[in-house]
CSV table of C-alpha atoms and ligand atoms in Angstrom, one decimal:
chain,number,residue,atom,x,y,z
A,1,MET,CA,-25.4,-2.4,-14.6
A,2,THR,CA,-28.5,-0.7,-16.0
A,3,GLU,CA,-30.1,2.5,-14.6
A,4,PHE,CA,-33.2,1.9,-12.7
A,5,GLN,CA,-36.2,4.1,-11.9
A,6,ASN,CA,-37.7,2.3,-8.9
A,7,ILE,CA,-34.8,0.8,-7.1
A,8,LEU,CA,-31.4,1.9,-6.0
A,9,PHE,CA,-28.4,-0.3,-5.8
A,10,GLU,CA,-24.9,0.1,-4.5
A,11,LYS,CA,-22.0,-2.4,-4.4
A,12,ASN,CA,-19.6,-2.0,-1.6
A,13,ASP,CA,-16.9,-4.6,-0.5
A,14,GLY,CA,-18.8,-7.6,-1.7
A,15,ILE,CA,-22.2,-6.5,-0.4
A,16,VAL,CA,-24.9,-5.2,-2.7
A,17,PHE,CA,-27.6,-3.0,-1.2
A,18,ILE,CA,-30.9,-2.9,-3.0
A,19,THR,CA,-33.3,-0.2,-2.0
A,20,ILE,CA,-36.9,-0.3,-3.2
A,21,ASN,CA,-37.4,3.3,-3.8
A,22,ARG,CA,-41.0,4.6,-4.4
A,23,PRO,CA,-41.3,6.3,-1.0
A,24,LYS,CA,-44.4,8.4,-2.0
A,25,ALA,CA,-46.3,5.1,-2.5
A,26,LEU,CA,-44.5,3.6,0.5
A,27,ASN,CA,-42.4,1.5,-1.9
A,28,ALA,CA,-45.5,-0.4,-3.2
A,29,LEU,CA,-44.7,-3.1,-5.8
A,30,ASN,CA,-45.8,-2.8,-9.4
A,31,LYS,CA,-44.5,-4.6,-12.5
A,32,ASP,CA,-41.8,-2.0,-13.1
A,33,VAL,CA,-40.4,-2.6,-9.6
A,34,PHE,CA,-40.4,-6.3,-10.1
A,35,ASP,CA,-38.8,-6.1,-13.6
A,36,GLU,CA,-36.0,-4.0,-12.2
A,37,ILE,CA,-35.4,-6.2,-9.2
A,38,SER,CA,-35.4,-9.3,-11.4
A,39,ALA,CA,-33.0,-7.7,-13.9
A,40,LEU,CA,-30.6,-6.8,-11.1
A,41,LEU,CA,-30.8,-10.2,-9.5
A,42,THR,CA,-30.0,-11.9,-12.8
A,43,GLU,CA,-26.7,-9.8,-12.9
A,44,ILE,CA,-26.0,-10.4,-9.2
A,45,ALA,CA,-26.4,-14.2,-9.6
A,46,LYS,CA,-23.6,-14.2,-12.2
A,47,ASP,CA,-21.2,-12.1,-10.1
A,48,GLU,CA,-19.1,-14.1,-7.7
A,49,SER,CA,-17.5,-11.0,-6.2
A,50,ILE,CA,-20.9,-10.3,-4.7
A,51,ARG,CA,-21.2,-12.3,-1.5
A,52,VAL,CA,-24.3,-11.0,0.3
A,53,VAL,CA,-27.3,-8.9,-0.8
A,54,ILE,CA,-29.2,-6.6,1.6
A,55,ILE,CA,-32.7,-5.4,0.7
A,56,THR,CA,-34.3,-2.4,2.3
A,57,GLY,CA,-36.9,0.3,1.7
A,58,GLY,CA,-36.4,3.9,0.6
A,59,GLY,CA,-37.8,6.8,2.7
A,60,ASP,CA,-38.3,6.8,6.5
A,61,LYS,CA,-41.7,5.0,6.7
A,62,ALA,CA,-41.8,1.7,4.8
A,63,PHE,CA,-39.9,-1.3,3.8
A,64,VAL,CA,-42.6,-2.1,1.3
A,65,ALA,CA,-46.3,-1.4,2.1
A,66,GLY,CA,-47.5,-4.2,-0.3
A,67,ALA,CA,-48.4,-4.7,-3.9
A,68,ASP,CA,-49.5,-1.5,-5.5
A,69,ILE,CA,-53.3,-1.3,-4.8
A,70,ALA,CA,-53.9,1.3,-7.6
A,71,TYR,CA,-52.1,-0.9,-10.0
A,72,MET,CA,-54.2,-4.0,-9.0
A,73,LEU,CA,-57.6,-2.3,-8.9
A,74,PRO,CA,-58.5,-2.8,-12.6
A,75,MET,CA,-57.1,-6.3,-12.9
A,76,SER,CA,-59.3,-9.1,-14.2
A,77,SER,CA,-59.0,-12.7,-12.9
A,78,PRO,CA,-56.5,-13.8,-15.6
A,79,GLU,CA,-54.5,-10.6,-15.1
A,80,GLY,CA,-54.5,-11.2,-11.3
A,81,LYS,CA,-53.2,-14.7,-11.8
A,82,ALA,CA,-50.5,-13.5,-14.1
A,83,TRP,CA,-49.5,-10.7,-11.7
A,84,GLY,CA,-49.3,-13.3,-8.9
A,85,ALA,CA,-47.0,-15.4,-11.0
A,86,ILE,CA,-44.7,-12.4,-11.7
A,87,GLY,CA,-44.4,-11.6,-8.0
A,88,GLN,CA,-43.9,-15.2,-7.1
A,89,GLY,CA,-41.3,-15.6,-9.8
A,90,VAL,CA,-39.2,-12.7,-8.5
A,91,LEU,CA,-39.5,-13.8,-4.9
A,92,ASN,CA,-38.4,-17.3,-5.9
A,93,GLN,CA,-35.5,-15.6,-7.7
A,94,ILE,CA,-34.5,-14.0,-4.3
A,95,GLU,CA,-35.0,-17.3,-2.4
A,96,LYS,CA,-32.9,-19.2,-5.0
A,97,LEU,CA,-30.2,-16.5,-5.5
A,98,PRO,CA,-26.8,-18.2,-4.9
A,99,GLN,CA,-25.9,-15.5,-2.5
A,100,PRO,CA,-27.6,-15.0,0.9
A,101,VAL,CA,-30.1,-12.2,1.0
A,102,ILE,CA,-30.8,-10.2,4.2
A,103,ALA,CA,-34.0,-8.1,4.5
A,104,ALA,CA,-33.3,-4.9,6.5
A,105,VAL,CA,-36.9,-4.1,7.4
A,106,ASN,CA,-37.0,-0.4,8.1
A,107,GLY,CA,-40.8,0.2,8.5
A,108,PHE,CA,-44.1,-1.2,7.2
A,109,ALA,CA,-43.7,-4.7,5.6
A,110,LEU,CA,-47.3,-5.4,4.7
A,111,GLY,CA,-48.8,-7.8,2.1
A,112,GLY,CA,-46.4,-8.1,-0.7
A,113,GLY,CA,-43.8,-6.4,1.5
A,114,CYS,CA,-44.0,-9.0,4.2
A,115,GLU,CA,-43.9,-11.6,1.4
A,116,LEU,CA,-40.8,-10.0,0.0
A,117,ALA,CA,-39.1,-10.1,3.4
A,118,MET,CA,-40.1,-13.7,3.9
A,119,ALA,CA,-38.4,-14.7,0.6
A,120,CYS,CA,-35.1,-13.4,2.0
A,121,ASP,CA,-32.9,-15.7,3.9
A,122,ILE,CA,-32.7,-13.6,7.1
A,123,ARG,CA,-34.8,-10.7,8.3
A,124,ILE,CA,-33.5,-8.0,10.6
A,125,ALA,CA,-36.1,-5.5,11.8
A,126,SER,CA,-35.8,-2.0,13.0
A,127,GLU,CA,-37.8,-1.5,16.2
A,128,LYS,CA,-40.1,0.7,14.0
A,129,ALA,CA,-41.0,-2.2,11.6
A,130,LYS,CA,-44.5,-3.4,11.3
A,131,PHE,CA,-45.6,-6.6,9.7
A,132,GLY,CA,-48.9,-8.0,8.4
A,133,GLN,CA,-50.9,-9.6,5.6
A,134,PRO,CA,-53.8,-7.3,5.2
A,135,GLU,CA,-55.0,-8.7,1.9
A,136,VAL,CA,-58.4,-9.9,3.2
A,137,THR,CA,-59.2,-6.2,4.1
A,138,LEU,CA,-59.1,-5.6,0.4
A,139,GLY,CA,-61.2,-8.6,-0.6
A,140,ILE,CA,-58.2,-10.6,-1.9
A,141,ILE,CA,-55.7,-13.1,-0.5
A,142,PRO,CA,-51.9,-12.9,-0.7
A,143,GLY,CA,-50.7,-13.4,-4.2
A,144,PHE,CA,-46.9,-13.7,-3.8
A,145,ALA,CA,-46.9,-16.9,-1.7
A,146,GLY,CA,-47.6,-15.3,1.7
A,147,SER,CA,-50.1,-18.0,2.5
A,148,GLN,CA,-47.3,-20.5,1.9
A,149,ARG,CA,-44.2,-18.9,3.3
A,150,LEU,CA,-45.8,-17.5,6.5
A,151,PRO,CA,-46.9,-20.9,7.9
A,152,ARG,CA,-43.5,-22.3,7.0
A,153,LEU,CA,-41.9,-19.6,9.1
A,154,VAL,CA,-44.3,-19.2,12.1
A,155,GLY,CA,-46.4,-22.3,12.0
A,156,LYS,CA,-49.9,-22.9,10.7
A,157,GLY,CA,-51.9,-21.6,13.6
A,158,LYS,CA,-50.2,-18.2,14.0
A,159,ALA,CA,-50.1,-17.8,10.2
A,160,LYS,CA,-53.8,-18.4,9.9
A,161,GLU,CA,-54.4,-15.9,12.7
A,162,LEU,CA,-52.4,-13.2,10.9
A,163,LEU,CA,-53.8,-14.0,7.5
A,164,LEU,CA,-57.5,-14.1,8.7
A,165,THR,CA,-57.5,-11.2,11.2
A,166,ALA,CA,-55.2,-9.0,9.0
A,167,ASP,CA,-53.6,-7.9,12.3
A,168,MET,CA,-50.5,-5.7,12.1
A,169,ILE,CA,-47.8,-6.8,14.5
A,170,ASP,CA,-44.7,-4.9,15.7
A,171,ALA,CA,-41.1,-5.9,15.4
A,172,GLN,CA,-41.0,-7.5,18.9
A,173,GLU,CA,-44.0,-9.7,18.2
A,174,ALA,CA,-42.5,-10.6,14.9
A,175,LEU,CA,-39.3,-11.7,16.7
A,176,ARG,CA,-41.3,-13.6,19.3
A,177,ILE,CA,-43.2,-15.7,16.7
A,178,GLY,CA,-40.0,-16.3,14.6
A,179,LEU,CA,-41.0,-14.0,11.6
A,180,VAL,CA,-37.7,-12.0,12.1
A,181,ASN,CA,-34.3,-13.0,13.3
A,182,LYS,CA,-33.4,-9.9,15.2
A,183,VAL,CA,-34.7,-6.5,16.2
A,184,VAL,CA,-32.4,-3.5,16.5
A,185,PRO,CA,-32.7,0.2,17.1
A,186,HIS,CA,-33.9,2.0,13.9
A,187,GLU,CA,-30.6,3.9,13.4
A,188,GLU,CA,-28.6,0.7,13.8
A,189,LEU,CA,-30.5,-1.3,11.2
A,190,ILE,CA,-28.1,-1.1,8.2
A,191,GLY,CA,-25.1,-1.5,10.5
A,192,ALA,CA,-26.6,-4.7,11.9
A,193,ALA,CA,-27.3,-6.1,8.5
A,194,VAL,CA,-23.8,-5.3,7.3
A,195,GLU,CA,-22.4,-6.9,10.5
A,196,MET,CA,-24.3,-10.1,9.8
A,197,ALA,CA,-23.2,-10.0,6.1
A,198,ARG,CA,-19.6,-9.7,7.1
A,199,LYS,CA,-19.9,-12.6,9.5
A,200,ILE,CA,-21.2,-14.7,6.6
A,201,MET,CA,-18.5,-13.4,4.3
A,202,LYS,CA,-15.8,-14.8,6.5
A,203,HIS,CA,-16.8,-18.3,5.5
A,204,GLY,CA,-16.2,-20.3,2.4
A,205,PRO,CA,-18.5,-18.7,-0.2
A,206,TYR,CA,-19.2,-22.0,-2.0
A,207,ALA,CA,-20.1,-23.7,1.3
A,208,VAL,CA,-22.4,-20.8,2.2
A,209,ARG,CA,-24.2,-21.2,-1.2
A,210,LEU,CA,-24.6,-24.9,-0.8
A,211,CYS,CA,-25.8,-24.5,2.8
A,212,LYS,CA,-28.6,-22.1,1.6
A,213,GLU,CA,-29.5,-24.6,-1.2
A,214,ALA,CA,-29.6,-27.5,1.3
A,215,VAL,CA,-32.0,-25.7,3.6
A,216,ASN,CA,-34.2,-24.5,0.7
A,217,VAL,CA,-34.5,-27.9,-0.9
A,218,GLY,CA,-34.8,-29.7,2.4
A,219,MET,CA,-37.7,-27.6,3.6
A,220,GLU,CA,-39.8,-28.7,0.7
A,221,VAL,CA,-39.2,-32.5,0.9
A,222,ASP,CA,-39.3,-35.2,3.5
A,223,LEU,CA,-36.4,-35.6,6.0
A,224,GLU,CA,-34.9,-38.7,4.2
A,225,THR,CA,-34.9,-37.0,0.8
A,226,GLY,CA,-33.6,-33.8,2.3
A,227,SER,CA,-30.8,-35.6,4.1
A,228,ARG,CA,-29.8,-37.5,1.0
A,229,TYR,CA,-29.7,-34.1,-0.8
A,230,GLU,CA,-27.5,-32.7,2.0
A,231,GLY,CA,-25.2,-35.7,1.7
A,232,THR,CA,-24.7,-35.0,-2.0
A,233,LEU,CA,-23.8,-31.4,-1.4
A,234,PHE,CA,-21.6,-32.3,1.6
A,235,GLY,CA,-19.7,-34.7,-0.8
A,236,ILE,CA,-19.3,-31.8,-3.2
A,237,THR,CA,-17.8,-29.5,-0.6
A,238,CYS,CA,-15.4,-32.3,0.4
A,239,ALA,CA,-13.8,-32.0,-3.1
A,240,THR,CA,-13.2,-28.2,-2.8
A,241,HIS,CA,-10.1,-26.2,-2.2
A,242,ASP,CA,-12.0,-24.4,0.6
A,243,LYS,CA,-12.4,-27.6,2.5
A,244,GLN,CA,-8.7,-28.3,2.3
A,245,GLU,CA,-8.0,-24.7,3.3
A,246,GLY,CA,-10.6,-24.5,6.1
A,247,MET,CA,-9.5,-27.8,7.7
A,248,SER,CA,-5.8,-27.1,7.3
A,249,ALA,CA,-6.2,-23.6,8.8
A,250,PHE,CA,-8.0,-25.1,11.8
A,251,LEU,CA,-5.2,-27.7,12.4
A,252,GLU,CA,-2.5,-25.1,11.8
A,253,LYS,CA,-4.2,-22.6,14.2
A,254,ARG,CA,-4.5,-19.9,11.6
A,255,LYS,CA,-7.2,-18.0,9.7
A,256,PRO,CA,-8.4,-19.7,6.5
A,257,ASN,CA,-8.0,-18.0,3.2
A,258,PHE,CA,-11.1,-19.1,1.3
A,259,THR,CA,-11.3,-18.7,-2.5
A,260,GLY,CA,-14.7,-20.1,-3.2
A,261,LYS,CA,-13.1,-22.9,-5.2
B,301,CAA,N1,-50.3,0.4,-2.8
B,301,CAA,C1,-50.4,1.7,-3.4
B,301,CAA,N2,-50.2,2.8,-2.7
B,301,CAA,C2,-50.0,2.7,-1.4
B,301,CAA,C3,-49.9,1.4,-0.7
B,301,CAA,C4,-50.1,0.3,-1.5
B,301,CAA,N3,-49.9,-1.0,-1.0
B,301,CAA,N4,-49.6,1.7,0.6
B,301,CAA,C5,-49.6,3.0,0.7
B,301,CAA,N5,-49.8,3.6,-0.4
B,301,CAA,C6,-49.8,5.1,-0.7
B,301,CAA,C7,-51.1,5.7,-0.2
B,301,CAA,O1,-52.1,5.5,-1.1
B,301,CAA,C8,-50.6,7.1,0.0
B,301,CAA,O2,-50.6,7.7,-1.3
B,301,CAA,P1,-51.2,9.3,-1.4
B,301,CAA,O3,-50.2,10.1,-0.6
B,301,CAA,O4,-51.0,9.5,-2.9
B,301,CAA,O5,-52.5,9.3,-0.8
B,301,CAA,C9,-49.2,7.0,0.4
B,301,CAA,O6,-48.7,5.7,0.0
B,301,CAA,C10,-49.0,7.1,1.9
B,301,CAA,O7,-49.8,6.2,2.5
B,301,CAA,P2,-50.8,6.6,3.7
B,301,CAA,O8,-51.3,8.0,3.6
B,301,CAA,O9,-51.9,5.5,3.8
B,301,CAA,O10,-49.9,6.5,5.0
B,301,CAA,P3,-50.3,6.1,6.5
B,301,CAA,O11,-49.0,6.4,7.3
B,301,CAA,O12,-51.5,6.8,6.9
B,301,CAA,O13,-50.6,4.6,6.5
B,301,CAA,C11,-50.1,2.3,5.9
B,301,CAA,C12,-49.5,3.6,6.2
B,301,CAA,C13,-50.8,1.7,7.2
B,301,CAA,C14,-49.0,1.3,5.5
B,301,CAA,C15,-51.2,2.4,4.8
B,301,CAA,O14,-50.7,3.1,3.7
B,301,CAA,C16,-51.7,1.1,4.3
B,301,CAA,O15,-52.5,0.4,4.9
B,301,CAA,N6,-51.3,0.7,3.1
B,301,CAA,C17,-51.8,-0.5,2.4
B,301,CAA,C18,-51.2,-1.7,3.0
B,301,CAA,C19,-51.8,-2.9,2.3
B,301,CAA,O16,-53.0,-3.2,2.3
B,301,CAA,N7,-50.9,-3.8,1.7
B,301,CAA,C20,-51.3,-5.0,1.0
B,301,CAA,C21,-51.5,-4.7,-0.5
B,301,CAA,S1,-52.2,-6.1,-1.2
B,301,CAA,C22,-50.9,-7.1,-1.6
B,301,CAA,O17,-49.8,-6.9,-1.2
B,301,CAA,C23,-51.4,-8.3,-2.4
B,301,CAA,C24,-50.4,-9.4,-2.8
B,301,CAA,O18,-49.9,-10.1,-2.0
B,301,CAA,C25,-50.3,-9.6,-4.2
């Protein structure tokens, strides 16, 4: 894969670790960062040996402290709209990636950083993590779909409170309102993300992919349409080797040997 300037990546045992790595700017997002993430995700999507992606932030302070404010200062209205579309596009790429994506939130996840975490399938937070959508303090609103994903995750009332007050919340509060799945001691963060990744990796990879797709599609349509969509994907899984293997293994009281076929 290509060399990158703003992100680090490492592949280990079916897991890819992506580290947003601009620690001097608290990993703030500019176009170069998005271009690199996007190029890497395009490669990951094609690689069936990659089963789970873990995204974290470089340095000891931030996951991502938002979109880069210095980069946005000179933007005109059309440039701002285009910038929002770039960020939304990459976050959609994460959400739609065939493989599950876990955000290991190691510090500040603010503005675009919170939006990035919300585009991931699962969020595990260090007890040092802090979340918020402070855009209104800068005279703007979220541009990477934070005003859309936040209410879907925590409900309309709480989302509006966070968006309108710009309050920063700690990891425990994020857990309480459903913004994160789990909070762990700081030094155990990556271990906890890997543990969750390995749990997912025990299962049929194709079934895992279709489960992710069913939830993603279902959350955007009515229950009947979503259920019909699930039915179609369920039917597809019934024709797979992994279904034969998973069910036979259960009946034969042995561990399944899934192949993703
Ligand atoms: N963009 C650019 N640079 C940033 C940044 C950002 N979002 N966040 C932090 N930095 C830079 C700071 O400017 C500072 O740089 P210098 O050392 O060159 O001065 C460096 O990172 C360290 O930051 P601080 O000195 O501010 O560190 P701190 O510990 O005192 O505070 C913080 C940490 C509370 C996260 C604070 O940096 C902060 O409030 N950052 C901005 C958070 C923010 O408003 N994010 C939303 C951006 S808008 C957005 O994301 C819009 C969108 O949806 C499209």
